[in-house]
Tab-separated table of C-alpha atoms in Angstrom:
chain	number	residue	atom	x	y	z
A	68	ALA	CA	6.105	-11.629	-37.693
A	69	VAL	CA	5.890	-9.699	-34.450
A	70	VAL	CA	6.099	-12.884	-32.363
A	71	SER	CA	9.101	-14.305	-34.206
A	72	THR	CA	10.891	-10.966	-34.030
A	73	GLN	CA	10.250	-10.581	-30.308
A	74	SER	CA	11.494	-14.098	-29.541
A	75	THR	CA	14.864	-13.292	-31.130
A	76	GLY	CA	15.025	-9.668	-29.980
A	77	THR	CA	14.189	-8.448	-26.512
A	78	LEU	CA	13.662	-12.051	-25.326
A	79	GLY	CA	17.057	-13.258	-26.500
A	80	SER	CA	18.884	-13.180	-23.156
A	81	LYS	CA	20.732	-16.257	-21.932
A	82	ILE	CA	18.057	-17.025	-19.318
A	83	VAL	CA	14.805	-16.441	-21.206
A	84	ASN	CA	15.781	-17.468	-24.763
A	85	ARG	CA	14.731	-21.112	-24.327
A	86	CYS	CA	11.166	-19.911	-23.686
A	87	GLY	CA	11.402	-16.991	-26.117
A	88	ARG	CA	8.549	-18.128	-28.345
A	89	LYS	CA	6.131	-18.672	-25.464
A	90	PHE	CA	7.034	-15.378	-23.755
A	91	ALA	CA	6.663	-13.511	-27.059
A	92	GLU	CA	3.157	-14.915	-27.565
A	93	MET	CA	2.267	-14.005	-23.964
A	94	ALA	CA	3.495	-10.425	-24.479
A	95	VAL	CA	1.600	-10.018	-27.763
A	96	ASP	CA	-1.622	-11.488	-26.332
A	97	ALA	CA	-1.370	-9.264	-23.239
A	98	ILE	CA	-0.912	-6.063	-25.272
A	99	LEU	CA	-3.661	-6.920	-27.767
A	100	SER	CA	-6.033	-7.732	-24.882
A	101	VAL	CA	-5.747	-4.234	-23.387
A	102	ALA	CA	-4.994	-2.185	-26.513
A	103	ASP	CA	-7.410	0.462	-27.741
A	104	LEU	CA	-6.822	0.072	-31.483
A	105	GLU	CA	-9.067	3.020	-32.381
A	106	ARG	CA	-7.055	5.449	-30.264
A	107	LYS	CA	-3.833	3.496	-30.888
A	108	ASP	CA	-3.002	3.440	-27.219
A	109	VAL	CA	-2.154	0.809	-24.594
A	110	SER	CA	-2.920	1.133	-20.888
A	111	PHE	CA	-0.292	-0.724	-18.875
A	112	ASP	CA	-2.486	-0.192	-15.794
A	113	LEU	CA	-4.607	-3.105	-17.019
A	114	ILE	CA	-1.600	-5.452	-17.152
A	115	LYS	CA	-0.320	-6.888	-13.896
A	116	ILE	CA	2.908	-8.873	-13.688
A	117	GLU	CA	2.855	-11.344	-10.791
A	118	CYS	CA	6.069	-13.243	-9.985
A	119	LYS	CA	6.377	-16.409	-7.924
A	120	THR	CA	9.635	-18.186	-7.132
A	121	GLY	CA	9.547	-21.930	-7.708
A	122	GLY	CA	8.790	-24.105	-10.714
A	123	ASN	CA	10.112	-23.635	-14.239
A	124	LEU	CA	10.004	-20.784	-16.727
A	125	GLU	CA	7.758	-23.002	-18.853
A	126	ASP	CA	5.110	-22.819	-16.102
A	127	SER	CA	4.617	-19.089	-16.758
A	128	GLN	CA	1.218	-18.220	-18.192
A	129	LEU	CA	-1.084	-15.399	-19.212
A	130	VAL	CA	-4.253	-15.222	-17.124
A	131	LYS	CA	-7.258	-13.354	-18.545
A	132	GLY	CA	-8.103	-11.900	-15.174
A	133	VAL	CA	-6.392	-10.975	-11.918
A	134	ILE	CA	-4.050	-13.007	-9.696
A	135	VAL	CA	-3.852	-11.952	-6.050
A	136	ASP	CA	-1.168	-13.271	-3.714
A	137	LYS	CA	-3.798	-14.043	-1.047
A	138	THR	CA	-6.006	-16.958	0.000
A	139	MET	CA	-9.448	-17.329	1.515
A	140	SER	CA	-9.397	-15.989	5.064
A	141	HIS	CA	-10.494	-19.348	6.523
A	142	SER	CA	-9.113	-22.744	5.553
A	143	GLN	CA	-12.616	-24.295	5.456
A	144	MET	CA	-14.017	-21.764	2.997
A	145	PRO	CA	-14.603	-23.102	-0.552
A	146	LYS	CA	-11.518	-23.046	-2.792
A	147	GLU	CA	-13.466	-22.443	-6.009
A	148	LEU	CA	-16.507	-20.257	-6.672
A	149	LYS	CA	-18.590	-19.826	-9.836
A	150	ASP	CA	-20.655	-16.812	-10.958
A	151	VAL	CA	-19.179	-14.671	-8.227
A	152	LYS	CA	-20.510	-11.280	-7.138
A	153	LEU	CA	-17.753	-9.437	-5.301
A	154	ALA	CA	-18.141	-6.805	-2.606
A	155	ILE	CA	-14.927	-4.732	-2.762
A	156	LEU	CA	-14.531	-3.145	0.670
A	157	THR	CA	-12.053	-0.672	2.109
A	158	CYS	CA	-13.777	-0.640	5.518
A	159	PRO	CA	-12.672	-3.038	8.278
A	160	PHE	CA	-14.793	-5.854	9.729
A	161	GLU	CA	-14.747	-4.508	13.280
A	162	PRO	CA	-17.092	-2.666	15.666
A	163	PRO	CA	-17.081	1.138	15.292
A	164	LYS	CA	-14.700	3.030	17.559
A	165	PRO	CA	-14.839	6.612	18.844
A	166	LYS	CA	-12.573	8.973	16.934
A	167	THR	CA	-11.336	10.550	20.163
A	168	LYS	CA	-9.161	8.982	22.835
A	169	HIS	CA	-11.160	6.854	25.218
A	170	ASN	CA	-10.861	4.261	27.965
A	171	LEU	CA	-13.119	1.227	28.280
A	172	ASN	CA	-13.293	-0.295	31.731
A	173	VAL	CA	-14.596	-3.864	32.039
A	174	GLY	CA	-15.176	-4.434	35.715
A	175	SER	CA	-17.388	-7.514	35.826
A	176	VAL	CA	-18.449	-10.615	33.935
A	177	GLU	CA	-21.685	-8.903	32.939
A	178	ASP	CA	-19.747	-6.002	31.386
A	179	TYR	CA	-17.606	-8.441	29.421
A	180	ASN	CA	-20.628	-10.409	28.214
A	181	SER	CA	-22.425	-7.244	27.129
A	182	LEU	CA	-19.330	-6.091	25.244
A	183	TYR	CA	-19.027	-9.506	23.606
A	184	ALA	CA	-22.697	-9.450	22.619
A	185	TYR	CA	-22.299	-5.950	21.172
A	186	GLU	CA	-19.345	-7.101	19.025
A	187	GLN	CA	-21.258	-10.177	17.863
A	188	GLU	CA	-24.240	-8.013	16.934
A	189	LYS	CA	-22.103	-5.594	14.916
A	190	PHE	CA	-20.238	-8.412	13.119
A	191	VAL	CA	-23.503	-10.130	12.158
A	192	GLU	CA	-24.966	-6.795	11.038
A	193	MET	CA	-21.990	-6.157	8.739
A	194	ILE	CA	-22.150	-9.672	7.291
A	195	ASN	CA	-25.899	-9.342	6.682
A	196	LYS	CA	-25.381	-6.044	4.860
A	197	VAL	CA	-22.890	-7.753	2.536
A	198	LYS	CA	-25.193	-10.728	1.941
A	199	ASP	CA	-28.288	-8.535	1.481
A	200	SER	CA	-26.552	-6.735	-1.374
A	201	GLY	CA	-26.310	-10.072	-3.221
A	202	ALA	CA	-22.554	-10.546	-2.798
A	203	ASN	CA	-21.169	-14.056	-2.307
A	204	LEU	CA	-17.511	-13.017	-1.866
A	205	ALA	CA	-16.045	-10.167	0.182
A	206	ILE	CA	-12.698	-8.646	-0.813
A	207	CYS	CA	-11.488	-6.532	2.093
A	208	GLN	CA	-8.506	-4.185	2.123
A	209	TRP	CA	-8.238	-4.427	5.909
A	210	GLY	CA	-7.997	-7.462	8.125
A	211	PHE	CA	-10.497	-8.849	10.598
A	212	ASP	CA	-9.999	-10.952	13.684
A	213	ASP	CA	-10.752	-14.655	14.150
A	214	GLU	CA	-14.215	-13.936	15.565
A	215	ALA	CA	-15.321	-12.121	12.417
A	216	ASN	CA	-13.608	-14.777	10.308
A	217	HIS	CA	-15.544	-17.528	12.089
A	218	LEU	CA	-18.838	-15.672	11.662
A	219	CYS	CA	-18.146	-15.237	7.920
A	220	LEU	CA	-17.656	-18.999	7.662
A	221	GLN	CA	-20.818	-19.750	9.618
A	222	ASN	CA	-22.865	-17.378	7.453
A	223	ASP	CA	-21.509	-18.885	4.194
A	224	LEU	CA	-19.717	-15.703	3.174
A	225	PRO	CA	-16.247	-16.439	1.723
A	226	ALA	CA	-13.867	-13.571	2.319
A	227	VAL	CA	-10.350	-12.432	1.428
A	228	ARG	CA	-8.513	-10.028	3.727
A	229	TRP	CA	-5.416	-7.818	3.617
A	230	VAL	CA	-5.669	-7.155	-0.135
A	231	GLY	CA	-3.371	-4.265	-1.110
A	232	GLY	CA	-4.551	-0.962	-2.547
A	233	PRO	CA	-3.239	-1.402	-6.141
A	234	GLU	CA	-4.693	-4.920	-6.251
A	235	ILE	CA	-8.057	-3.650	-4.961
A	236	GLU	CA	-8.131	-1.075	-7.777
A	237	LEU	CA	-7.219	-3.661	-10.427
A	238	ILE	CA	-9.909	-6.049	-9.148
A	239	ALA	CA	-12.448	-3.209	-9.317
A	240	ILE	CA	-11.441	-2.390	-12.918
A	241	ALA	CA	-11.489	-6.046	-13.973
A	242	THR	CA	-14.777	-7.007	-12.355
A	243	GLY	CA	-16.598	-3.742	-13.052
A	244	GLY	CA	-17.261	-3.182	-9.355
A	245	ARG	CA	-17.076	-0.097	-7.184
A	246	ILE	CA	-14.800	0.283	-4.176
A	247	VAL	CA	-17.057	0.731	-1.142
A	248	PRO	CA	-15.703	2.694	1.859
A	249	ARG	CA	-18.659	2.043	4.228
A	250	PHE	CA	-21.012	-0.887	4.775
A	251	SER	CA	-23.998	1.475	4.671
A	252	GLU	CA	-23.132	2.434	1.069
A	253	LEU	CA	-22.971	-1.145	-0.221
A	254	THR	CA	-25.662	-1.837	-2.836
A	255	SER	CA	-26.145	-4.436	-5.545
A	256	ASP	CA	-25.152	-2.073	-8.369
A	257	LYS	CA	-21.693	-1.601	-6.804
A	258	LEU	CA	-20.798	-5.297	-6.911
A	259	GLY	CA	-18.214	-6.704	-9.287
A	260	PHE	CA	-18.740	-9.831	-11.351
A	261	ALA	CA	-16.395	-12.715	-12.145
A	262	GLY	CA	-17.207	-16.055	-13.731
A	263	SER	CA	-14.708	-17.943	-11.578
A	264	VAL	CA	-12.647	-17.363	-8.435
A	265	ARG	CA	-10.326	-20.194	-7.401
A	266	GLU	CA	-7.230	-20.927	-5.381
A	267	ILE	CA	-4.202	-22.446	-7.073
A	268	GLY	CA	-1.371	-24.295	-5.350
A	269	PHE	CA	2.246	-24.810	-6.307
A	270	GLY	CA	3.441	-28.398	-6.132
A	271	THR	CA	4.628	-29.566	-2.741
A	272	THR	CA	4.832	-26.044	-1.299
A	273	LYS	CA	2.062	-24.610	0.849
A	274	ASP	CA	1.939	-21.392	-1.142
A	275	ARG	CA	-1.437	-20.615	-2.665
A	276	MET	CA	-2.796	-17.711	-4.691
A	277	LEU	CA	-6.223	-16.481	-5.739
A	278	VAL	CA	-7.172	-16.339	-9.435
A	279	ILE	CA	-10.121	-14.182	-10.550
A	280	GLU	CA	-11.127	-15.132	-14.113
A	281	GLU	CA	-13.887	-14.476	-16.664
A	282	CYS	CA	-14.229	-10.930	-15.394
A	283	HIS	CA	-16.762	-8.314	-16.449
A	284	ASN	CA	-13.941	-6.299	-18.080
A	285	SER	CA	-12.023	-8.944	-20.006
A	286	ARG	CA	-9.304	-6.431	-20.926
A	287	ALA	CA	-7.547	-6.795	-17.553
A	288	VAL	CA	-4.875	-9.501	-17.718
A	289	THR	CA	-2.108	-10.853	-15.485
A	290	LEU	CA	1.252	-12.235	-16.561
A	291	PHE	CA	2.130	-14.953	-14.061
A	292	LEU	CA	5.877	-15.636	-14.160
A	293	ARG	CA	7.610	-18.604	-12.551
A	294	GLY	CA	11.278	-19.414	-12.066
A	295	SER	CA	13.543	-21.529	-9.895
A	296	ASN	CA	15.009	-18.492	-8.082
A	297	SER	CA	14.466	-14.763	-7.724
A	298	MET	CA	17.197	-13.842	-10.246
A	299	ILE	CA	15.552	-15.852	-13.047
A	300	VAL	CA	12.114	-14.436	-12.213
A	301	ALA	CA	13.491	-10.859	-12.209
A	302	GLU	CA	15.190	-11.413	-15.579
A	303	ALA	CA	11.974	-12.880	-17.025
A	304	LYS	CA	10.011	-9.861	-15.765
A	305	ARG	CA	12.517	-7.415	-17.291
A	306	SER	CA	12.551	-9.231	-20.632
A	307	ILE	CA	8.788	-9.505	-21.021
A	308	TRP	CA	8.365	-5.856	-19.995
A	309	ASP	CA	10.801	-4.795	-22.752
A	310	ALA	CA	8.909	-6.986	-25.231
A	311	MET	CA	5.580	-5.407	-24.285
A	312	CYS	CA	7.031	-1.894	-24.671
A	313	VAL	CA	8.163	-2.734	-28.228
A	314	ILE	CA	4.730	-4.142	-29.107
A	315	ARG	CA	3.115	-1.051	-27.537
A	316	ASN	CA	5.209	1.084	-29.922
A	317	LEU	CA	3.931	-0.992	-32.850
A	318	VAL	CA	0.348	-0.385	-31.736
A	319	ARG	CA	0.991	3.357	-31.611
A	320	ASP	CA	2.766	3.414	-34.984
A	321	ASN	CA	3.008	0.203	-37.025
A	322	ARG	CA	5.768	1.501	-39.279
A	323	ILE	CA	9.075	-0.367	-38.946
A	324	VAL	CA	12.696	-0.074	-40.022
A	325	TYR	CA	15.176	-2.886	-40.462
A	326	GLY	CA	17.785	-3.423	-37.769
A	327	GLY	CA	21.373	-4.629	-37.749
A	328	GLY	CA	22.583	-1.051	-38.312
A	329	SER	CA	21.066	-1.013	-41.815
A	330	ASN	CA	18.891	2.068	-41.222
A	331	GLU	CA	21.799	4.006	-39.640
A	332	ILE	CA	24.060	3.233	-42.633
A	333	SER	CA	21.325	4.210	-45.085
A	334	ALA	CA	20.652	7.449	-43.151
A	335	ALA	CA	24.399	8.236	-43.040
A	336	ILE	CA	24.664	7.811	-46.826
A	337	SER	CA	21.771	10.228	-47.318
A	338	VAL	CA	23.361	12.735	-44.915
A	339	TYR	CA	26.691	12.542	-46.817
A	340	ASP	CA	24.861	13.142	-50.125
A	341	ALA	CA	23.120	16.186	-48.641
A	342	ALA	CA	26.465	17.464	-47.280
A	343	ASP	CA	28.039	17.223	-50.746
A	344	LYS	CA	25.301	19.520	-52.088
A	345	ASN	CA	25.861	22.088	-49.326
A	346	SER	CA	28.625	24.593	-50.076
A	347	SER	CA	28.541	26.370	-46.701
A	348	ILE	CA	30.437	25.516	-43.535
A	349	GLU	CA	27.415	23.556	-42.303
A	350	GLN	CA	28.548	20.614	-44.444
A	351	TYR	CA	31.163	19.710	-41.815
A	352	ALA	CA	28.530	19.443	-39.098
A	353	MET	CA	26.421	17.290	-41.428
A	354	ARG	CA	29.369	14.964	-42.126
A	355	ALA	CA	30.033	14.674	-38.379
A	356	PHE	CA	26.377	13.707	-37.864
A	357	GLY	CA	26.771	11.018	-40.551
A	358	GLU	CA	29.885	9.680	-38.819
A	359	ALA	CA	27.964	9.561	-35.536
A	360	LEU	CA	25.243	7.467	-37.183
A	361	GLU	CA	27.879	5.035	-38.415
A	362	SER	CA	29.090	4.449	-34.852
A	363	VAL	CA	26.056	2.191	-34.245
A	364	PRO	CA	26.840	-0.434	-36.941
A	365	MET	CA	30.539	-0.201	-36.016
A	366	ALA	CA	29.685	-1.048	-32.398
A	367	LEU	CA	27.506	-3.953	-33.578
A	368	ALA	CA	30.336	-5.328	-35.704
A	369	GLU	CA	32.888	-4.946	-32.901
A	370	ASN	CA	30.629	-6.641	-30.330
A	371	SER	CA	30.083	-9.516	-32.760
A	372	GLY	CA	33.825	-10.146	-33.116
A	373	LEU	CA	34.069	-8.664	-36.626
A	374	SER	CA	36.454	-6.050	-37.931
A	375	PRO	CA	34.431	-2.847	-37.476
A	376	PHE	CA	35.977	-0.685	-40.201
A	377	SER	CA	36.182	-3.302	-42.953
A	378	THR	CA	32.713	-4.701	-42.180
A	379	LEU	CA	31.137	-1.225	-42.219
A	380	ALA	CA	32.931	-0.281	-45.438
A	381	GLU	CA	31.780	-3.508	-47.129
A	382	VAL	CA	28.116	-3.128	-46.129
A	383	LYS	CA	28.139	0.573	-46.978
A	384	SER	CA	29.559	-0.042	-50.466
A	385	ARG	CA	27.007	-2.813	-51.080
A	386	GLN	CA	24.151	-0.511	-50.063
A	387	ILE	CA	25.337	2.149	-52.530
A	388	LYS	CA	26.056	-0.356	-55.314
A	389	GLU	CA	22.906	-2.502	-54.949
A	390	GLY	CA	20.582	0.285	-53.797
A	391	ASN	CA	19.352	-1.977	-50.982
A	392	PRO	CA	18.851	-0.058	-47.682
A	393	ARG	CA	18.075	-3.303	-45.819
A	394	LEU	CA	21.699	-4.508	-45.771
A	395	GLY	CA	23.181	-4.480	-42.261
A	396	ILE	CA	25.726	-6.179	-40.013
A	397	ASP	CA	25.475	-9.987	-39.974
A	398	CYS	CA	25.945	-10.289	-36.195
A	399	MET	CA	24.792	-13.932	-36.018
A	400	ASP	CA	27.132	-14.997	-38.860
A	401	LYS	CA	24.295	-16.460	-40.922
A	402	GLY	CA	25.901	-15.537	-44.229
A	403	GLU	CA	23.089	-13.120	-45.069
A	404	SER	CA	23.272	-9.342	-44.642
A	405	ASP	CA	19.675	-8.593	-45.677
A	406	MET	CA	17.859	-7.836	-42.437
A	407	ARG	CA	14.470	-8.580	-44.000
A	408	VAL	CA	15.598	-12.141	-44.661
A	409	GLN	CA	16.918	-12.428	-41.077
A	410	HIS	CA	13.665	-10.922	-39.683
A	411	VAL	CA	15.525	-8.223	-37.744
A	412	ILE	CA	13.232	-5.207	-37.382
A	413	GLU	CA	12.881	-2.182	-35.128
A	414	THR	CA	9.958	0.149	-34.546
A	415	LEU	CA	10.204	3.465	-36.354
A	416	ILE	CA	8.911	5.391	-33.339
A	417	GLY	CA	11.581	3.816	-31.111
A	418	LYS	CA	14.400	4.542	-33.563
A	419	LYS	CA	13.282	8.159	-34.001
A	420	GLN	CA	13.203	8.659	-30.235
A	421	GLN	CA	16.717	7.215	-29.865
A	422	ILE	CA	18.250	9.507	-32.501
A	423	MET	CA	16.334	12.593	-31.320
A	424	LEU	CA	17.344	12.010	-27.691
A	425	ALA	CA	21.016	11.573	-28.622
A	426	THR	CA	20.882	14.730	-30.765
A	427	GLN	CA	19.234	16.772	-28.005
A	428	LEU	CA	21.840	15.581	-25.514
A	429	VAL	CA	24.706	16.679	-27.764
A	430	ARG	CA	23.072	20.064	-28.348
A	431	MET	CA	22.731	20.516	-24.593
A	432	ILE	CA	26.427	19.700	-24.083
A	433	LEU	CA	27.497	22.088	-26.858
A	434	LYS	CA	25.751	24.944	-25.038
A	435	ILE	CA	28.239	24.584	-22.154
A	436	ASP	CA	31.000	27.188	-22.642
A	437	ASP	CA	33.413	26.049	-19.972
A	438	VAL	CA	33.797	23.297	-17.394
A	439	ARG	CA	35.548	23.945	-14.106
A	440	SER	CA	36.812	20.933	-12.204
A	441	PRO	CA	37.147	20.861	-8.377
A	442	GLY	CA	40.373	22.441	-7.142
A	443	GLU	CA	41.000	24.327	-10.383
A	444	GLY	CA	40.722	27.753	-8.707
A	445	GLU	CA	43.253	26.842	-5.992
A	446	GLU	CA	46.035	26.422	-8.573
C-alpha cells in the first residue's frame, strides 16, 4: 500500500513518473533498512544519495553499502577485493614535516640521495604499519604523491586517496571501523570490514566509482541515481527525498488520513457543527477556520479544471448525507470520489503539522497592530 501510494504521490512528476514504482520500492527499502522500529525513528545520516549524469533513470539502484566517487589510486591495483579489512586514515602518506617555518638546502648529489632514502624509508614504514595491522585496503582522506602510490602498488596495498570527510565518516559507520588520525595509533581492532569492494564503470565513458558492499553495519545504504542530464538527476533526487520523508513520517506514526481534500472537508463540517453549538462571539472565528479548511479542496478542484464551488458543495453534501468522511475531490477524473478506493492517503503527522503551522502563522500575523510602508511618514 505504501509503495503504490508513493508511486502516484510524491513520485508523480512528469520526469520521474515512468519509474515511479521502482523509485517507490527503492525509497521504502532504504528507509526500512535504516529505521529503528523500536524507537520509531529514522536516521537519514545512514542514507547517502549519489547522483551520476549519464544513462537512464531505469539504471538507478539501491546499494546496501557505500558508493564513493573515487577509484583506486593506481590503475594497476585490483578492481575488485573480497573480505576487505579497511584502514580509514586521516593522516597523509608523506614524511613528517617540522611545524615551524624551515628551509632545506640540498647542495650536493649525496644530500639529495640521503633525502630520497629518508623519504623511501618513511613511506615503507607507513605502509608496513598499515599491513601489520592486517588491513588490505587503505582509505585516505589526504592525497599522496606518485612515489608513495608506486610503493603501495609494489607492497600489494590497494589504496584510495582524496576521500572527502562526510564520505570517510559514512564508510566508518558502514564498515564498523574507526577513523585513525596517526599511523602509530593504527591497530587491528580499529579496522573496518566489508565483504566486497569493487570499481564500477559506466558504459563507454571513463568514469568509474567505488562500491563498498556487504558491510559490517548493513543499515548504511546508498541510493545511486542516474539520468541523461543534470536536470533529470536533480528532479529524481528531489522526488525520492520527498518520498523518503513521507515514509519516515509513517515509521514515526503509522496513522493515516485520506487525501483529495476529504479530511479537510470532514474537519470543516465538524467545526461548523461545533460553531452552531457555541452561542458566544467565538462562533464567527470558528466558522472562519472552517472556511479556511475548505480552501484546500477548492484549490484542488480549481487546479484540476473543475468548478471549485459546485464541486466542493457536491462532495460536502455527499459527506453529510452518506456519513462517509473519505469522499474527496476526484482530481484524476476517475469517476470515483472515495479516496480509499483511489488509494490516495496522507500521513496524519504530516497533515497535523501543516494545519498547526498555518494556524500559528495566522496567529503571529494577527498580533501585528499596524504596518507602516516605506515613505508613509513623508506624506
